Amino acid sequence: MLVDRVPSPGWRRVGAWVRRHPIGALIISLLVMATTLVWPLPASVDAPPAVSLQVTDRTGQPLRTVRPNGRGQPVALDAVAPAAIDALLATEDARFWWHPGIDPLALARAAWTDLRHGAIISGGSTLTMQVARLLRDRRHRGWVDKLLEMHLALRLELRYSKDTILALWLNRVPFGNRARGIEAAAQLYLGKSARDLTTAEAAYLIGLPQSPSRYNPFRHPDRAKARQQRVLRAMERNGHITATARRRLAALPLDLQPPEPTFRAPHFTRRIARSASERSTLNVQRANVSTSNAIMEVRTTLDLDLQRTVAGIVRGHITQLADRSVTNAAAVVLDNRTGDVLAYVGSADFWDDRAGGQNDGVRMLRQPGSALKPFTYAAALATRRTTPASILADIPLQVLEAGGAFSPENYDRRHHGPVPLREALASSYNVPAVRMARALGPETLLRTLRDAGFASLDQPAAHYGVGLTLGNGEVRLIELARAYAGLARGGSLPPLHTERWRVTADGDTLRAPPDKPARPNGLAPPVAYLITDILKDPEARAPAFGRGSPLELPFLAAVKTGTSKDYRDNWTVGYTPRHTVAVWAGNFDGSPMRWVSGVSGAGPIFQSIMQELGPGGDFERPDGIKTATICPASGQRPGAHCPAPRREVFLAGTVPADTCTVHRRVRIDTRSGLLASAETPERFIQEKLFTVHPERFHPWMREHNIPLPPEASHPAVTRPTSNTAAAITDRLQVQYPDDGTTYRLDPVLRATHQQIHLRGTAASELRDVHWTVDGTRLDADYRDAAWRLRPGPHTLTLHALRPDGQPVQSRPVRIRVVGYH
């Protein structure tokens, strides 16, 4: 078969020795023959041929063929077209059925030719000898190797039938391009099974093994076609076809397949291939089947049509975001009922090395930003001390933790004052989320997230602190998808599935064990329902994202975004009752994007995928949910003056019983704008509706020009005496620093650089507003005052005069400055 034309000095010496010692050569030959009866066959003869692993989608469509040892698909002899066997025997070994593994006539002719030339010019190998060579796997051949091949060929003929030897050749011989065996070659080059080969196709394939590189159909189609002609002539000489048939077959065109390999869902199939190469833990459906059988097919959960769509959406959107320094995105789609992974896109382009395309964005660790907030609020709702109507404080906050102090800011760099929990979560405000995390404690928050499936959060709670609610821990996109699917399922985490079954080379089907009962994510179904109800509310989302954003769909869907620090990562994840979609956008090298948030980066990708999936029906309402009408400004039952009551959902037993006191009608004296007194004539009295939030919100109200009722009555105007003490009023507020703060002077910095900027608010009717530090007035505008730090305890106060001239002051703030050590 394979012709080695490299001169061999060894053959010259053997030829000379045989001519001088013919009897010795005969004796050696007889001894070699005798050993064939007792010498065992090599272990490779019983080893299974190279098997290709087919990774297919949920309907059997090919995703990828993995060939660790080349393409190999063993078939039985009766599964090969008879024309292929005729072509093989006519070309390689016409006396195959008659010789004992060695063809003496062919050997004599070859030996004479080789001895005359002093090199191996004609091999004289039978098919059995070629099988022996394949089993020995020797690339370089000399006269010793030739003798060992002959010896092994005799042993093969003694142990196996001719059909078995023929099948060994057909399943093991290389056909080029890593295809081993005729079935793999037929699939690779012609896209069909070996049993369906025509005579012309069979002759074409059988001609390739003589020199797979020289006759490579992809690189040298003309040579491969010429080799087919020689095979057809050999078939004609041996009576398998007529001359007329040979000419007709030689003229037939061949429908060769393009050389591009099938390689879809590359990140996903790469993981599947690695898993299949490991020791299987699957149950065997048939008895007495060894789990060591090679896996020929892994039927996955992936939906190829959906995979193509999602991959196209990701590529298209990343192209549009190129001018905003976004090079990559990843997306995953889950079936909420089964936990099946339906689509898995690890990057925009697997082959883009510059953008790190072979990184897997579905499983990499990145900071998720606000995407973890729903679990913070879920933990709070589970305490039953908080409801979706609870009013949270979105006002300045300073958080002191072991890693230092920080002041959380909202995405829009504004504070929104008193906000319902529903709006705080749906609009993704940071400040209320941090306050809620402080109330819960980092330990409770971390435990909640781990129960939700975030195993990658493996550091102690102190490592993250309350910043965990803002996404300062790293998680995986697949974890995020599963956690949100748990919300969609009412509080039970789905078992993630990527495989449906495996098929071995023996045809046995291996299936995964039945799923264990779904693990709860730590949230009761009513709590999960409340979170879902908030995340699917476009009105609650509107203050931050507006209406008609990419987060809004023409059907019910709960959705949440996340953006990490410095715009390095952004996320959008959401669900219908049927599907969960999670999307990440960013750069694998961690470089920041240009002002791209979850709603503008990952959001449009999420929207497009969800629109392809379509509606998933209504979310099932569990037992334990009650509905009541409330005032959104107070979270309580509406009073007589509440302008916009609405319906809200609650856990049973948490419906508010108190009536709103935020909205008040106050009698105003129109002459002065102060409170009307008992002496005020009726014609000067006007009732005005005021929204009066608790005192902690008054500075925010004044900053946003939200009027508060006046404190004084008309005409109660008095003039202060020189020794009149200033009254404390909430119409003056110190916003910074916080009471009890300790500052430490830095010995390296110059003293002039160590100062703090004071921040406070004053009602518009107050005049002569100024700061005092330890009783000494600061000569600076109170809105832009700075004070140089000096060691010791200090008291800071805002002072002013009311319209009636009465002095007032804020509550004093006491701080401490520690000097050098």
Coordinates of N, CA and C in Angstrom, one line a residue, residues 449 491 571 625 780:
L449 N -27.3 35.2 49.6 CA -26.8 35.0 48.2 C -26.3 33.6 48.0
G491 N -38.9 30.4 44.2 CA -38.0 30.2 45.3 C -37.3 28.8 45.3
W571 N -24.6 44.4 33.0 CA -25.4 43.1 33.0 C -26.9 43.5 32.9
I625 N -50.3 35.8 49.7 CA -50.2 37.2 49.2 C -51.5 37.9 49.3
A780 N -17.6 82.6 56.0 CA -17.7 82.0 54.6 C -19.1 81.7 54.4

